[in-house]
PDB file of C-alpha atoms and ligand atoms in Angstrom:
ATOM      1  CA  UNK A   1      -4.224  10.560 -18.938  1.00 95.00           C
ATOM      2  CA  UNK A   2      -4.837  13.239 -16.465  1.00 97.00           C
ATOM      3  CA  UNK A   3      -6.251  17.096 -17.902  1.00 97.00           C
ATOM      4  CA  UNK A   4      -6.078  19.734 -15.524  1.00 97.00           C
ATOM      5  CA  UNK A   5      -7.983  22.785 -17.189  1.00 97.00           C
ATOM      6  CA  UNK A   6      -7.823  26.226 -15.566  1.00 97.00           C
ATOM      7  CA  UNK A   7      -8.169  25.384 -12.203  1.00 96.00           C
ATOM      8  CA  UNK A   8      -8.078  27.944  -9.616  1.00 96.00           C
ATOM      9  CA  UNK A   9      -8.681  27.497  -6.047  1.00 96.00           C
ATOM     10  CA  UNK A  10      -9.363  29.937  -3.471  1.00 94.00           C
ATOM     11  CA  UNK A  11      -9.301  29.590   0.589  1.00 89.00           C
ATOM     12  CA  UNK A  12     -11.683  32.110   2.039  1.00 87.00           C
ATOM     13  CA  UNK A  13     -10.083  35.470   0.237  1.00 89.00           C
ATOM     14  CA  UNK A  14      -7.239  33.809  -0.741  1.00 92.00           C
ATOM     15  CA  UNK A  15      -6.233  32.886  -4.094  1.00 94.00           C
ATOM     16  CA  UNK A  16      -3.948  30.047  -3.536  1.00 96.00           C
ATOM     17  CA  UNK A  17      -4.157  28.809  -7.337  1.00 97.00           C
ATOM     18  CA  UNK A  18      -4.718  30.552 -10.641  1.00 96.00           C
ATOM     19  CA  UNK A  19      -5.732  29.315 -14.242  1.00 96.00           C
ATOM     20  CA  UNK A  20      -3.332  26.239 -13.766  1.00 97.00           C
ATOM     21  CA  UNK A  21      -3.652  24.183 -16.849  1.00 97.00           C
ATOM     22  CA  UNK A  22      -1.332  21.248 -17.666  1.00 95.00           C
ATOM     23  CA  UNK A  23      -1.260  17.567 -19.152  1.00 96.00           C
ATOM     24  CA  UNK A  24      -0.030  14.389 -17.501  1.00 96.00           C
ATOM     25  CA  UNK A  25       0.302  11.802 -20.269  1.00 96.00           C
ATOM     26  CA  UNK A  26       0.585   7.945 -19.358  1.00 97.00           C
ATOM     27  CA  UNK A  27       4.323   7.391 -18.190  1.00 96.00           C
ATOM     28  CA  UNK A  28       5.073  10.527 -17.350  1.00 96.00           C
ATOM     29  CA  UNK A  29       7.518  11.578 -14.477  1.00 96.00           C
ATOM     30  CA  UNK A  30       6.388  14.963 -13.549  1.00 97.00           C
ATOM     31  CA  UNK A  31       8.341  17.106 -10.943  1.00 97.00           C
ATOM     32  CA  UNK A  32       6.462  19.766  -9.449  1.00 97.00           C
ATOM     33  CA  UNK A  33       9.086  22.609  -7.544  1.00 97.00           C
ATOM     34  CA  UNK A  34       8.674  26.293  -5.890  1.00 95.00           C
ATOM     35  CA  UNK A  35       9.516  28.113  -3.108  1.00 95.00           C
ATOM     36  CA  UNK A  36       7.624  27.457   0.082  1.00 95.00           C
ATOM     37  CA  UNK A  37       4.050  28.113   0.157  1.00 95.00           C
ATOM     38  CA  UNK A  38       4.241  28.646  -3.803  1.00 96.00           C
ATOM     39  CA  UNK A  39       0.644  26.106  -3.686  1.00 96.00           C
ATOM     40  CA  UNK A  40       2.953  23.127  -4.751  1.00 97.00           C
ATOM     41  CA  UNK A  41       0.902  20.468  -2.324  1.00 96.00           C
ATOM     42  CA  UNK A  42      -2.280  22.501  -3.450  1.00 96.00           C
ATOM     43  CA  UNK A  43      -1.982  21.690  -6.647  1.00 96.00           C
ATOM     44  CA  UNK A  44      -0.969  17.963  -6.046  1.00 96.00           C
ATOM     45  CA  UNK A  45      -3.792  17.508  -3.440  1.00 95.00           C
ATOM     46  CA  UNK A  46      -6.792  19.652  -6.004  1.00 94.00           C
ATOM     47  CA  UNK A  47      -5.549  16.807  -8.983  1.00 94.00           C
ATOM     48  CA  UNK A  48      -5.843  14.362  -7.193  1.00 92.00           C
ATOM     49  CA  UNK A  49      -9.319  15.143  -6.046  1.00 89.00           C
ATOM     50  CA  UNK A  50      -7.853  15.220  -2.427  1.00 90.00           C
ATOM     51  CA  UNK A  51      -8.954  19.001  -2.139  1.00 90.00           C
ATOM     52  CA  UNK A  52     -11.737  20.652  -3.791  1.00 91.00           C
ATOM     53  CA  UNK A  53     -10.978  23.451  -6.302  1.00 93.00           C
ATOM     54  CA  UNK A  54     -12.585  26.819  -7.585  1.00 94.00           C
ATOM     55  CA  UNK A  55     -12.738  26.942 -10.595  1.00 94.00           C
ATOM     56  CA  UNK A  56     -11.998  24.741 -13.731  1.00 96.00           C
ATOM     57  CA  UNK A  57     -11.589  20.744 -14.314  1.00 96.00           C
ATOM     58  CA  UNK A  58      -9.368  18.021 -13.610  1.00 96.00           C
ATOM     59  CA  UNK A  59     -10.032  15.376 -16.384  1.00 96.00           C
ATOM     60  CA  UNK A  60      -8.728  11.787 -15.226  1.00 95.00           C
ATOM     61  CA  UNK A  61      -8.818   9.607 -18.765  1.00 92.00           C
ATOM     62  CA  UNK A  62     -12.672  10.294 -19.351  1.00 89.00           C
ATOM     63  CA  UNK A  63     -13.809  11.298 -16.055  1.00 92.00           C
ATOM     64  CA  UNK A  64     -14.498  14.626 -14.838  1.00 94.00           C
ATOM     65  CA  UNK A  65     -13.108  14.248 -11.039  1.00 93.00           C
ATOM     66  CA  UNK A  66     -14.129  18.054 -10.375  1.00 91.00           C
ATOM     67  CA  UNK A  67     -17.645  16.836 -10.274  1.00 92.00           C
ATOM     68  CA  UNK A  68     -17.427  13.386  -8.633  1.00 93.00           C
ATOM     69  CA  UNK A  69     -19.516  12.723  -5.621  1.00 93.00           C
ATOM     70  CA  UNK A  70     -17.465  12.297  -2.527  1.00 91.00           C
ATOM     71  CA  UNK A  71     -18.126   8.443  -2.154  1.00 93.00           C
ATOM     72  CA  UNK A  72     -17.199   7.818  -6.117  1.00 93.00           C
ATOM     73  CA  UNK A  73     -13.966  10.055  -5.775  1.00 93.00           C
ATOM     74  CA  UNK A  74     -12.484   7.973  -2.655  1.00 92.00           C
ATOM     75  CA  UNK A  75     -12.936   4.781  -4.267  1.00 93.00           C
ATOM     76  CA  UNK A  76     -11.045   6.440  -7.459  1.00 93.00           C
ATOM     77  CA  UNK A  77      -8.774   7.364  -5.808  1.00 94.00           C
ATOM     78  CA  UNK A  78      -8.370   4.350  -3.427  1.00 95.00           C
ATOM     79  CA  UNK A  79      -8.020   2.031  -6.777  1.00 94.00           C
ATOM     80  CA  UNK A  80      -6.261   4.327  -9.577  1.00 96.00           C
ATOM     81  CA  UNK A  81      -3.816   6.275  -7.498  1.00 96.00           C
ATOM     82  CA  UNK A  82      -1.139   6.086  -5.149  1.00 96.00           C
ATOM     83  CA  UNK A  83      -0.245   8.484  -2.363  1.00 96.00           C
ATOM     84  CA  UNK A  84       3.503   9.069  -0.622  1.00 96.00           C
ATOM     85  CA  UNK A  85       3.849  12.011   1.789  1.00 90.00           C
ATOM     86  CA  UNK A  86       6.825  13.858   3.231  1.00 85.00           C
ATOM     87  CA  UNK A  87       6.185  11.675   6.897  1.00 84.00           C
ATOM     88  CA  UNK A  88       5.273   8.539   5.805  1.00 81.00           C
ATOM     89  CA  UNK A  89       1.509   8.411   7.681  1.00 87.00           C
ATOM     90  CA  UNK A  90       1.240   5.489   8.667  1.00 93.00           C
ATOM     91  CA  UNK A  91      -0.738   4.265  11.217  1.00 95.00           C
ATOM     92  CA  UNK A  92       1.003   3.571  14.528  1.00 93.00           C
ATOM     93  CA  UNK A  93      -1.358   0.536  15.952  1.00 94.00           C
ATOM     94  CA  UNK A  94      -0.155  -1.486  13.067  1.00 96.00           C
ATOM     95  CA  UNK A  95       2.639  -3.276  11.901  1.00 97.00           C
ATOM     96  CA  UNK A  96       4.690  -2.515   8.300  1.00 98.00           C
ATOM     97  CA  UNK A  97       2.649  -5.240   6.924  1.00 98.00           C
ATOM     98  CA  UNK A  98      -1.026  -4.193   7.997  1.00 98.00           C
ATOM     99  CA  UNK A  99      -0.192  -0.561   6.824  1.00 97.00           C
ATOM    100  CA  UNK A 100       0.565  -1.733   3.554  1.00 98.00           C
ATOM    101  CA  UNK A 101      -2.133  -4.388   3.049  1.00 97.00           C
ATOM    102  CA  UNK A 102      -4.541  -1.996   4.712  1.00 97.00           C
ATOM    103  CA  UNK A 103      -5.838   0.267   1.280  1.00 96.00           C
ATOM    104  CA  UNK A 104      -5.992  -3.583  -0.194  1.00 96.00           C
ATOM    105  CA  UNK A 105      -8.481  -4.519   2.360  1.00 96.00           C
ATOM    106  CA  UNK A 106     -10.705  -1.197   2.016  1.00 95.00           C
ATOM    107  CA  UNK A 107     -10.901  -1.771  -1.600  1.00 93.00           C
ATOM    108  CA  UNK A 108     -12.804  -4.869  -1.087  1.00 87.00           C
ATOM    109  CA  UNK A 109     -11.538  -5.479  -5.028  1.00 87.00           C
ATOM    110  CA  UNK A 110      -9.962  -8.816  -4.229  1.00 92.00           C
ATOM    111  CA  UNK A 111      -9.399 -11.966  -1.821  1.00 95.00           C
ATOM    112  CA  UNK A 112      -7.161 -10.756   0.846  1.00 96.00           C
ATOM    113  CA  UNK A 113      -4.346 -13.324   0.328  1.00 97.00           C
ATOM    114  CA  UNK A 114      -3.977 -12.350  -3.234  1.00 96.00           C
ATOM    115  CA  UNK A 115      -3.003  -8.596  -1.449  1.00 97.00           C
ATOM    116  CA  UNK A 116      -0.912 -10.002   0.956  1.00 97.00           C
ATOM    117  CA  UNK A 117       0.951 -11.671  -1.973  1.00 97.00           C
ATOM    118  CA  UNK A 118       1.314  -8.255  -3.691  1.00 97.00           C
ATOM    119  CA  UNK A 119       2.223  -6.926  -0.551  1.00 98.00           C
ATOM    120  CA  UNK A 120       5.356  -9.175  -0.013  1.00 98.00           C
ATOM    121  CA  UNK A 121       6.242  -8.770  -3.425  1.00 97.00           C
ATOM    122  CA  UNK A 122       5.530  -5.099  -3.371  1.00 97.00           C
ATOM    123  CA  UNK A 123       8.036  -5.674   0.122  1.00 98.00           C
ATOM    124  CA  UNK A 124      11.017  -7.525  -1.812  1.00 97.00           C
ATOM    125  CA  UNK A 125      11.041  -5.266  -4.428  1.00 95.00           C
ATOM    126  CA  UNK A 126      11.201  -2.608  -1.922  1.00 95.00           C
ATOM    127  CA  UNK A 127      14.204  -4.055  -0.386  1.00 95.00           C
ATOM    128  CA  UNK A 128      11.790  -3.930   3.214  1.00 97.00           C
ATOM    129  CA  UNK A 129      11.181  -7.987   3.156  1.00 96.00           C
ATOM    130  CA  UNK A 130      11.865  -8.815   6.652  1.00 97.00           C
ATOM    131  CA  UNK A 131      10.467  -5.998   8.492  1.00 98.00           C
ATOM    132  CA  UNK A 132       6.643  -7.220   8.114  1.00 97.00           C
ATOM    133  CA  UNK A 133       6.085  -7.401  11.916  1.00 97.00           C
ATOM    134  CA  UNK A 134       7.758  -4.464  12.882  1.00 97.00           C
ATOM    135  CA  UNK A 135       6.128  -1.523  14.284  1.00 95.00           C
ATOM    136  CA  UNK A 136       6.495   1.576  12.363  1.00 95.00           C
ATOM    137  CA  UNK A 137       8.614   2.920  15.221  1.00 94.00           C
ATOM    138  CA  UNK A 138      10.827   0.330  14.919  1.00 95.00           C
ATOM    139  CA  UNK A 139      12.336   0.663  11.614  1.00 96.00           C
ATOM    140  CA  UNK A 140      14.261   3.794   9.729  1.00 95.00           C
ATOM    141  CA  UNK A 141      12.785   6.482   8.275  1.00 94.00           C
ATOM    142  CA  UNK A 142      13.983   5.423   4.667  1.00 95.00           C
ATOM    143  CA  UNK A 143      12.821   1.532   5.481  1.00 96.00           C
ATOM    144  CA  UNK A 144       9.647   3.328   6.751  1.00 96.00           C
ATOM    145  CA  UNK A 145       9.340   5.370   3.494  1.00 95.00           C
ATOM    146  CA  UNK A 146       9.750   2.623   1.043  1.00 96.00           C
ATOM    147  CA  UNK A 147       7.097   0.809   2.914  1.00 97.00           C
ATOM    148  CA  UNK A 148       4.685   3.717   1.821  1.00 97.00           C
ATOM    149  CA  UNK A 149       5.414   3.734  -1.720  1.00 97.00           C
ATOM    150  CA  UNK A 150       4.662  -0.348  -1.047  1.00 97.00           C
ATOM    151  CA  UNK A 151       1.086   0.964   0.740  1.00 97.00           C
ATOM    152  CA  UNK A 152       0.841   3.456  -2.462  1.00 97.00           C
ATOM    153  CA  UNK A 153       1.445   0.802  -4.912  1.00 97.00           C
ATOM    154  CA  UNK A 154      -0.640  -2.254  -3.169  1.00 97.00           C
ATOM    155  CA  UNK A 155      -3.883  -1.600  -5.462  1.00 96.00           C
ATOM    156  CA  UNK A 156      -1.636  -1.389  -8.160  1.00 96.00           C
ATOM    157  CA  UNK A 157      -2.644   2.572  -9.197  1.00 97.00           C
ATOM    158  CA  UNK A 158      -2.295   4.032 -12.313  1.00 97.00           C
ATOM    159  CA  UNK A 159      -0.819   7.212 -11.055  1.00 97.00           C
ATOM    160  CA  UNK A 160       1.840   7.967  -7.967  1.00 98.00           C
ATOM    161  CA  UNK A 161       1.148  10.808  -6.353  1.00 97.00           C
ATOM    162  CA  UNK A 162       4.062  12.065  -4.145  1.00 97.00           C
ATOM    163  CA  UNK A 163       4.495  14.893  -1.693  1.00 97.00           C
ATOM    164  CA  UNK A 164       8.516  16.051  -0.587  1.00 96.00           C
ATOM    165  CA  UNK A 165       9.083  12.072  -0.309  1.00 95.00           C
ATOM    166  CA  UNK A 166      12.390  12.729   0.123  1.00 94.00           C
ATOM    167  CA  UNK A 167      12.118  15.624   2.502  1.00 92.00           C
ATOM    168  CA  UNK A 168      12.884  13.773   5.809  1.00 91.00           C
ATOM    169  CA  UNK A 169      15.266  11.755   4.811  1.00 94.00           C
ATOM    170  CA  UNK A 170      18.777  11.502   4.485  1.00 94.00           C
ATOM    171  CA  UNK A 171      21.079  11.185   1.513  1.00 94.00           C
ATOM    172  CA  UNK A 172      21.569   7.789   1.374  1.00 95.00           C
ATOM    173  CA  UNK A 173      17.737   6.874   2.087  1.00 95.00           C
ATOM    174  CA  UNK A 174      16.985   9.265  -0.937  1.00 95.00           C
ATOM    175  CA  UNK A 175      19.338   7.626  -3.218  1.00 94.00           C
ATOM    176  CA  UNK A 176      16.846   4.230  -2.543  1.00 95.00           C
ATOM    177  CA  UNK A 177      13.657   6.055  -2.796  1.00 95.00           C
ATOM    178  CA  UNK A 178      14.840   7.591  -6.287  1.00 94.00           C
ATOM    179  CA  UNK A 179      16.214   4.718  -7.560  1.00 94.00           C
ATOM    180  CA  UNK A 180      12.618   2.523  -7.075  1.00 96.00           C
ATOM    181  CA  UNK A 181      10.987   5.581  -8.364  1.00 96.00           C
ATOM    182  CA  UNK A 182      12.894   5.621 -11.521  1.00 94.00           C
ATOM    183  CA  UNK A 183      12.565   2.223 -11.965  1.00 95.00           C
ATOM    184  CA  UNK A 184       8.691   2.192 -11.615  1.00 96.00           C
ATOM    185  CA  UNK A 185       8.897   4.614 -14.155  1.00 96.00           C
ATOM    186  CA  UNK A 186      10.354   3.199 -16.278  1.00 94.00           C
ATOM    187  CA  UNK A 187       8.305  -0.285 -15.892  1.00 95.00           C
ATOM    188  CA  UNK A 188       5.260   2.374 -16.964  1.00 96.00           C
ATOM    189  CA  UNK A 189       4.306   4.243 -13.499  1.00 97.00           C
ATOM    190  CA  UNK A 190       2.950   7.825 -13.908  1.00 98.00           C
ATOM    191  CA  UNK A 191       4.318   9.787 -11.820  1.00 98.00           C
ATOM    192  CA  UNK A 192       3.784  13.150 -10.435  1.00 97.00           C
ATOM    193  CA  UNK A 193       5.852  14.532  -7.355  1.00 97.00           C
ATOM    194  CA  UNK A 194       6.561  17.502  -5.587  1.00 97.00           C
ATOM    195  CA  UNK A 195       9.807  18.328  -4.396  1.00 96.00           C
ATOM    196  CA  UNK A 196      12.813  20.938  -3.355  1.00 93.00           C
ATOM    197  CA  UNK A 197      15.549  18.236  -4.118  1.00 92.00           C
ATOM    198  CA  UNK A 198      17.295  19.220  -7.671  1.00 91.00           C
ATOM    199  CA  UNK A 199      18.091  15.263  -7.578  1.00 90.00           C
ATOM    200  CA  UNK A 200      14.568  14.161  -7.556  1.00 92.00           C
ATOM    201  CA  UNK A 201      13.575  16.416 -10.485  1.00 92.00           C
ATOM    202  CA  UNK A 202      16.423  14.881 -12.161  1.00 92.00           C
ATOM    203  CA  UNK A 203      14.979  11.904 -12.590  1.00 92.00           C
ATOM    204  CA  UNK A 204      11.747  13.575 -14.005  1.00 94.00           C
ATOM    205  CA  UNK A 205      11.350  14.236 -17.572  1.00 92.00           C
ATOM    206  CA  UNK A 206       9.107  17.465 -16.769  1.00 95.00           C
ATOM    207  CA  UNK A 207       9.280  20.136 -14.203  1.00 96.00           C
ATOM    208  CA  UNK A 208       6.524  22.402 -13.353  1.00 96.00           C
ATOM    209  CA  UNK A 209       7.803  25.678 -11.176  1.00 97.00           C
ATOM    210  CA  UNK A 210       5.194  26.918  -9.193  1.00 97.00           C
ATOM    211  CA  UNK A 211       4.967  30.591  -7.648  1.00 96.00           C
ATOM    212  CA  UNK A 212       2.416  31.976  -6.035  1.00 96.00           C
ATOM    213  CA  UNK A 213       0.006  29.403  -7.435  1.00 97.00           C
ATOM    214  CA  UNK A 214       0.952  29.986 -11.237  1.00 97.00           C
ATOM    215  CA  UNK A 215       3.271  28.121 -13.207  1.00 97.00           C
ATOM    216  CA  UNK A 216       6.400  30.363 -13.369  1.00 96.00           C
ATOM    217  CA  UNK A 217       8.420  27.813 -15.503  1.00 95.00           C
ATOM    218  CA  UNK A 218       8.081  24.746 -17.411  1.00 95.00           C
ATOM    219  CA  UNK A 219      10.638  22.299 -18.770  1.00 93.00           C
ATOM    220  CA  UNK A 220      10.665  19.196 -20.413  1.00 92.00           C
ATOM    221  CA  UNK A 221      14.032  17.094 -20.738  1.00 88.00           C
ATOM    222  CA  UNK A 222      15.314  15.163 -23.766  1.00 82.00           C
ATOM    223  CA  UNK A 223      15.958  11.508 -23.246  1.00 75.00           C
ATOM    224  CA  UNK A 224      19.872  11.259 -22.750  1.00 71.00           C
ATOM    225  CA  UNK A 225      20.132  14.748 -21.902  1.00 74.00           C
ATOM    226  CA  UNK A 226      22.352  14.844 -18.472  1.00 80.00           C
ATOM    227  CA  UNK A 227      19.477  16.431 -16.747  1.00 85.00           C
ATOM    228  CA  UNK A 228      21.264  16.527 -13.386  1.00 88.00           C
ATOM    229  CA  UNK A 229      23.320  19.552 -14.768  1.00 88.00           C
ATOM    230  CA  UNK A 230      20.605  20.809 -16.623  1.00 89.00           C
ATOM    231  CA  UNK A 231      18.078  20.841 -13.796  1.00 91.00           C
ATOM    232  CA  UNK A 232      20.639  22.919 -11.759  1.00 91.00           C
ATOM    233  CA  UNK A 233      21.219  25.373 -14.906  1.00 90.00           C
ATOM    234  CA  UNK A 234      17.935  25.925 -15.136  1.00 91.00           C
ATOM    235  CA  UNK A 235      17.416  26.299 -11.633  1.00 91.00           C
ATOM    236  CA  UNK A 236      19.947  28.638 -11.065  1.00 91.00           C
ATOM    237  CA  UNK A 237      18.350  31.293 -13.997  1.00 91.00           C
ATOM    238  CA  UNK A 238      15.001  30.943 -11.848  1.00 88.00           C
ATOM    239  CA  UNK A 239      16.239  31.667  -8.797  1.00 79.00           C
TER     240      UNK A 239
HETATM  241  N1  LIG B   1      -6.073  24.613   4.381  1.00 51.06           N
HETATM  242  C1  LIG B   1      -5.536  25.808   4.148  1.00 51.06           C
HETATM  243  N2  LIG B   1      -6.062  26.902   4.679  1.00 51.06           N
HETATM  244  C2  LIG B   1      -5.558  28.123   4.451  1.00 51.06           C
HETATM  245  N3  LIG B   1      -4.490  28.353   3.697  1.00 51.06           N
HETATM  246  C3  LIG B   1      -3.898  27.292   3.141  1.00 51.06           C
HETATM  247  C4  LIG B   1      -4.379  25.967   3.340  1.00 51.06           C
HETATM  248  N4  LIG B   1      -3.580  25.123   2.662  1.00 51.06           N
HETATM  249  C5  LIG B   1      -2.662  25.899   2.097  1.00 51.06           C
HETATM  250  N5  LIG B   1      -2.832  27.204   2.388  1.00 51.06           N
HETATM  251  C6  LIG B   1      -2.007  28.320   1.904  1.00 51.06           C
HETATM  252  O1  LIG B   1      -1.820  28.136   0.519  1.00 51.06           O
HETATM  253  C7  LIG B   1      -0.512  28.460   0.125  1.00 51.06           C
HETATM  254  C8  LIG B   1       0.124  27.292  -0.571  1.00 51.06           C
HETATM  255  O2  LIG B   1       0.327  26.252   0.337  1.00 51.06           O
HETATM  256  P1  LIG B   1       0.971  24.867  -0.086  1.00 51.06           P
HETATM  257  O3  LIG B   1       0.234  24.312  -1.249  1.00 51.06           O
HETATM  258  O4  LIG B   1       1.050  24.031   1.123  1.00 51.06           O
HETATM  259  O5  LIG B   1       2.417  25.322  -0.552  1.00 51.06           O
HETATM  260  P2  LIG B   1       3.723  24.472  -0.823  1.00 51.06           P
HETATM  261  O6  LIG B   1       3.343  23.033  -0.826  1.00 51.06           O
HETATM  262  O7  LIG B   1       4.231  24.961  -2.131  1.00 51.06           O
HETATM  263  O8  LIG B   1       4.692  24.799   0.264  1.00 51.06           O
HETATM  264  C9  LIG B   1       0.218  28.893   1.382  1.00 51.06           C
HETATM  265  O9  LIG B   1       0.218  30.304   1.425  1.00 51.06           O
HETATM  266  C10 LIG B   1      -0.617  28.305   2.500  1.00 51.06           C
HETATM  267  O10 LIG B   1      -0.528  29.112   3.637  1.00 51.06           O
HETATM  268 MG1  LIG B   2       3.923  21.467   0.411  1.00 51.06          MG
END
């Protein structure tokens, strides 16, 4: 589904990426882990045509993103993928609801009640239903994170894109977010995130290790293989 070949991106005389090449096939779970500063939300950000890149191409089914004019890319990306970050971005003069509906409206695709019905499905499913009028202040950072993968998922993408979504939050709000993340995986979701939790990658059946903008290590797990303990091996002999 998604063909990144040889990309390399440089930030004035820094190389930040080099010769990167990997395949994301339709239902994957890809983890993406490193140290800090490794390029990890580079490389997240220059797939998904977020960031620009140097040097090579990122092939999305047919399409050549790399050369995508600015206004084609954002509606791309607004319809076929879904983005979660480590602080949930949403926007503070709205409620739960409007953030999530809000990359519905933009899209223009449909009649807005038909995304407000996704939306309180997207909600239920979420375990958020309820907290539609709040304001994003007034609900918990795990509440407030599964109401971005809700905002991710509202123009039903083909590919979730996810930055540390777990890195602000606390055990038990992790648990939730990698329990609905496993289980839009296995419905079908591609998914690709980046992340320093060994329990996240867990639930991935490939793991990219990043270091200084190469990939160090690669691993792909067996289904049925207790890939909890054999993340952490495997961890453990990079580190
Ligand atoms: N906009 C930018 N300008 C300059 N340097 C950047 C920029 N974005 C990232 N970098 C540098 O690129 C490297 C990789 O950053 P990043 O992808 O954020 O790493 P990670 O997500 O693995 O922590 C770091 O050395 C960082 O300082
Ligand atoms: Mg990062």
């Amino acid at each position: 589904m998604i063909k990144v070949e040889n990309i390399s991106k440089s930030f004035k005389d820094t190389q930040i990426l080099h010769d990167i090449s990997f395949e994301i096939k339709k239902g994957d779970f890809v983890a993406v882990m490193g140290p800090s500063g490794s390029g990890k939300s580079t490389l997240l950000y220059s797939i998904s045509g977020m960031d620009s890149i140097s040097n090579g191409k990122v092939m999305f089914e047919n399409m050549n993103i790399s050369e995508m004019k600015e206004e084609a890319l954002s509606e791309f990306r607004l319809t076929k993928m879904g983005f979660v970050f480590q602080n949930a971005q949403m926007l503070k003069n709205l409620s739960i609801f409007d953030n999530i509906i809000l990359p519905g409206l933009v899209a223009k695709n449909e009649p807005a009640n038909d995304i407000r019905k996704r939306a309180s499905k997207l909600m239920k499913r979420m375990e958020i239903e309820g907290l539609e009028e709040r304001d994003i202040r007034e609900v918990s950072g795990g509440q407030l994170q599964r109401a971005s993968i809700c905002r991710a998922m509202i123009n039903t993408p083909e590919v979730l894109f996810l930055d540390e979504p777990t890195g602000a939050l606390n055990s038990e709000a992790t648990e939730q977010v990698l329990k609905i993340l496993a289980d839009l995986n296995r419905e079908g979701m591609t998914i690709m995130t980046v992340t320093h939790d060994s329990c996240v990658a867990a639930k991935a059946r490939k793991i990219l290790y990043i270091i200084d903008g190469q990939i160090a290590a690669y691993k792909e797990f067996l289904v049925g293989e207790n890939r909890e303990m054999e993340v952490e091996k495997w961890l453990k002999k990079l580190s």
